[in-house]
Coordinates of C-alpha atoms in Angstrom, one line a residue:
M1 CA -9.4 -7.3 4.8
P2 CA -8.2 -4.2 3.1
N3 CA -6.4 -1.5 4.9
I4 CA -7.8 1.9 4.4
L5 CA -5.9 5.2 5.4
V6 CA -8.2 8.1 6.1
V7 CA -6.6 11.6 6.8
D8 CA -8.8 14.6 7.7
D9 CA -8.2 17.3 10.2
E10 CA -11.8 17.4 11.0
Q11 CA -12.4 14.7 13.5
A12 CA -16.1 14.4 13.0
I13 CA -15.4 13.7 9.3
T14 CA -12.7 11.1 9.8
D15 CA -14.6 9.4 12.4
L16 CA -17.8 9.3 10.2
V17 CA -15.7 7.9 7.4
A18 CA -14.0 5.4 9.6
L19 CA -17.5 4.3 10.7
Y20 CA -19.1 3.5 7.7
L21 CA -15.8 1.7 6.1
Q22 CA -15.6 -0.4 9.3
N23 CA -19.1 -1.3 8.8
E24 CA -18.0 -2.8 5.3
N25 CA -15.4 -4.7 7.3
F26 CA -12.6 -2.5 6.2
T27 CA -9.8 -2.0 8.6
V28 CA -9.3 1.9 9.0
H29 CA -6.2 3.7 10.1
R30 CA -7.4 7.3 10.8
F31 CA -5.1 10.4 11.3
Y32 CA -5.7 14.1 11.5
C33 CA -2.3 15.4 10.0
G34 CA -0.1 14.7 7.3
A35 CA 2.9 13.8 9.5
D36 CA 1.2 10.9 11.3
A37 CA -0.3 9.6 8.2
L38 CA 3.2 9.4 6.4
K39 CA 4.4 7.3 9.3
C40 CA 1.5 4.9 8.8
V41 CA 2.1 4.7 5.2
E42 CA 5.9 3.9 5.8
T43 CA 5.1 1.0 8.3
T44 CA 1.7 -0.2 7.3
P45 CA 0.8 -2.2 4.1
L46 CA -2.2 0.1 2.6
D47 CA -4.8 -0.9 -0.1
L48 CA -6.3 2.7 -0.5
A49 CA -5.9 6.3 1.1
I50 CA -8.6 9.0 1.5
L51 CA -6.8 12.2 1.9
D52 CA -8.3 15.6 2.9
V53 CA -6.7 18.6 0.9
M54 CA -6.7 21.0 3.7
L55 CA -4.5 19.6 6.7
P56 CA -2.8 21.6 9.5
D57 CA 1.0 20.6 8.5
I58 CA 1.3 19.6 4.9
D59 CA -1.7 19.7 2.5
G60 CA -3.2 16.8 0.9
F61 CA -1.7 17.3 -2.4
Q62 CA 1.8 17.2 -1.0
L63 CA 0.9 14.2 1.1
C64 CA -0.5 12.5 -2.2
Q65 CA 2.7 13.3 -4.0
K66 CA 5.0 11.9 -1.2
I67 CA 2.9 8.7 -1.3
R68 CA 3.2 8.4 -4.9
E69 CA 7.1 8.4 -4.7
K70 CA 7.1 4.7 -3.5
H71 CA 3.4 3.3 -3.7
Y72 CA 0.6 3.0 -6.2
F73 CA -2.3 2.0 -4.3
P74 CA -5.5 4.2 -5.1
I75 CA -5.8 7.5 -3.6
I76 CA -9.2 9.5 -3.2
M77 CA -8.9 13.0 -2.4
L78 CA -11.5 14.9 -0.2
T79 CA -11.9 18.7 -0.3
A80 CA -14.4 21.6 0.3
K81 CA -13.1 23.3 -2.9
V82 CA -14.7 22.8 -6.1
E83 CA -12.5 24.6 -8.7
D84 CA -11.6 22.5 -11.6
M85 CA -7.9 23.5 -11.0
D86 CA -7.8 21.9 -7.6
K87 CA -9.2 18.7 -9.2
I88 CA -6.7 18.7 -12.1
M89 CA -3.8 19.3 -9.4
G90 CA -4.7 16.3 -7.4
L91 CA -5.1 14.1 -10.2
T92 CA -2.0 15.2 -11.8
L93 CA -0.1 14.5 -8.8
G94 CA -1.4 10.7 -8.9
A95 CA -4.9 10.8 -7.1
D96 CA -7.3 8.5 -8.6
D97 CA -10.6 10.0 -7.7
Y98 CA -11.9 13.3 -6.1
I99 CA -15.1 13.9 -4.1
T100 CA -16.0 17.3 -2.7
K101 CA -17.5 18.2 0.7
P102 CA -20.2 17.9 1.9
F103 CA -20.5 14.2 0.5
N104 CA -22.8 11.3 1.1
P105 CA -20.5 8.6 3.1
L106 CA -22.6 5.9 0.9
E107 CA -21.2 7.5 -2.1
L108 CA -17.6 7.6 -0.7
V109 CA -17.8 3.9 0.2
A110 CA -19.1 3.1 -3.2
R111 CA -16.1 4.8 -4.8
V112 CA -13.6 3.1 -2.4
K113 CA -15.1 -0.3 -3.5
T114 CA -14.8 0.8 -7.2
Q115 CA -11.2 1.6 -6.7
L116 CA -10.2 -1.6 -4.8
R117 CA -12.0 -3.8 -7.2
R118 CA -9.9 -2.1 -10.1
Y119 CA -6.7 -2.3 -8.1
T120 CA -7.1 -5.9 -7.1
R121 CA -7.9 -6.7 -10.6
Y122 CA -4.7 -5.1 -11.9
N123 CA -2.5 -6.7 -9.5
T124 CA -3.9 -10.2 -9.8
A125 CA -4.3 -10.1 -13.7
E126 CA -8.0 -11.5 -12.7
G127 CA -9.9 -12.9 -15.6
G128 CA -7.0 -12.9 -17.8
A129 CA -8.1 -16.4 -19.4
A130 CA -11.8 -15.4 -19.8
E131 CA -11.2 -13.7 -23.3
K132 CA -8.8 -14.6 -25.9
K133 CA -7.4 -11.0 -26.4
E134 CA -3.9 -9.8 -26.8
D135 CA -2.1 -9.8 -23.3
E136 CA 1.0 -8.0 -24.4
Y137 CA 1.8 -5.1 -26.8
D138 CA 5.3 -4.3 -28.0
F139 CA 6.0 -1.4 -30.4
N140 CA 8.1 1.6 -30.9
G141 CA 10.2 0.8 -27.7
L142 CA 7.0 0.4 -25.6
Q143 CA 6.1 -3.0 -23.8
I144 CA 3.0 -3.3 -21.8
S145 CA 1.8 -6.7 -20.3
K146 CA -1.6 -7.4 -19.2
T147 CA -0.4 -10.7 -17.3
T148 CA 2.4 -9.1 -15.2
H149 CA 1.1 -5.5 -15.5
K150 CA 4.2 -4.0 -16.1
C151 CA 5.0 -1.3 -18.8
I152 CA 8.5 -1.0 -20.1
L153 CA 9.8 2.0 -22.2
Y154 CA 13.2 1.5 -23.8
N155 CA 14.2 -0.9 -21.1
E156 CA 12.9 1.3 -18.1
E157 CA 10.1 0.0 -16.2
L158 CA 7.5 2.7 -15.6
Q159 CA 5.9 3.0 -12.2
L160 CA 2.1 3.5 -13.3
T161 CA -0.8 3.6 -11.1
P162 CA -3.6 1.0 -11.7
I163 CA -5.6 3.9 -13.4
E164 CA -2.7 5.1 -15.7
F165 CA -2.2 1.4 -16.7
S166 CA -5.8 0.9 -17.5
I167 CA -5.7 4.0 -19.6
L168 CA -2.7 3.1 -21.5
W169 CA -3.7 -0.4 -22.0
Y170 CA -7.3 0.6 -23.4
L171 CA -5.6 2.9 -25.8
C172 CA -3.4 0.1 -27.0
E173 CA -6.2 -2.3 -27.4
K174 CA -7.8 0.3 -29.5
R175 CA -4.6 1.2 -31.5
G176 CA -5.2 2.9 -34.6
S177 CA -8.7 4.2 -33.7
V178 CA -9.5 7.5 -31.8
V179 CA -11.1 7.1 -28.6
S180 CA -13.1 9.9 -27.1
S181 CA -12.8 11.0 -23.4
E182 CA -16.3 9.8 -22.8
E183 CA -15.4 6.2 -24.0
L184 CA -12.3 6.2 -22.2
F185 CA -13.7 7.3 -19.0
E186 CA -16.6 5.1 -19.0
A187 CA -14.3 2.2 -19.9
V188 CA -11.6 2.8 -17.2
W189 CA -13.7 4.2 -14.4
G190 CA -16.9 2.3 -15.1
E191 CA -19.0 5.4 -14.5
K192 CA -20.9 7.8 -16.7
Y193 CA -19.0 10.7 -18.3
M194 CA -19.9 14.4 -17.3
D195 CA -19.1 17.1 -20.1
S196 CA -17.3 19.1 -17.4
N197 CA -15.2 16.3 -16.3
N198 CA -11.4 17.0 -16.5
T199 CA -10.3 13.5 -15.1
V200 CA -9.3 12.0 -18.5
M201 CA -7.3 15.1 -19.5
S202 CA -5.5 15.1 -16.2
H203 CA -4.3 11.3 -16.3
I204 CA -3.3 11.7 -19.8
A205 CA -1.0 14.5 -18.8
R206 CA 0.6 12.6 -16.1
L207 CA 0.8 9.5 -18.3
R208 CA 2.7 11.6 -21.0
E209 CA 5.2 12.7 -18.4
K210 CA 5.8 9.2 -17.4
L211 CA 6.4 8.1 -21.1
H212 CA 8.6 11.3 -21.5
E213 CA 6.5 12.6 -24.2
P214 CA 7.5 16.1 -25.7
R215 CA 4.4 18.4 -25.5
K216 CA 4.2 19.5 -29.1
K217 CA 4.8 16.3 -30.9
P218 CA 4.1 13.3 -28.6
K219 CA 5.3 9.8 -29.7
F220 CA 2.6 7.6 -28.3
I221 CA -0.7 9.2 -27.0
K222 CA -1.8 11.7 -29.6
T223 CA -4.6 14.3 -29.3
V224 CA -7.2 14.5 -32.1
W225 CA -8.7 17.9 -31.3
G226 CA -12.4 17.7 -30.7
V227 CA -12.5 14.0 -31.0
G228 CA -10.4 12.2 -28.4
Y229 CA -7.1 10.3 -28.1
T230 CA -5.0 7.7 -30.1
I231 CA -2.0 5.5 -30.2
E232 CA -0.9 4.9 -33.6

């Protein structure tokens, strides 16, 4: 039974989200401030976190960043802010999804299930024998394995979130071809792409940081302006 962390300083929202998740047989750990949530993260094996951006002590972005120092389970951000820069900040710090208030609790539950399915799949190598495809790539000092879900760059293991691993793996599968943001989003997130969606760009930026990519001349993930991304 998955353990879900829910953090929001509005008790009514926290309790509502918890109720819907519990109805789906999830175990919910609810908190109203970041400090208490961090204690839970340190002592409880978690499968997913839902974090409000506006908290009374530390904000959700800081909380997300602290969690990402040691943990790679999916994180969904909740906020009343709709500005794109807020979304980009949250995703760059390691969040996997973003939903604005007011929201439909059923939509939130659906997104939770989507993230958990992806997280489970990439941690159990589910379905690896179903298709006869490459299960490992090794080029230019980069090694990535679908079987072990590890990515090693110049003998250093990179700590990638499931989303980051999925993006890099998909680009490796399509190596030599240009992948549009729309194709990448729909392949990785399994949802319809929206023209104003900055999710792909934000995750690519964070992935490049982890790959120690120079901004002007990246070695691995290259941008083909107006078209998409490619690994050569």
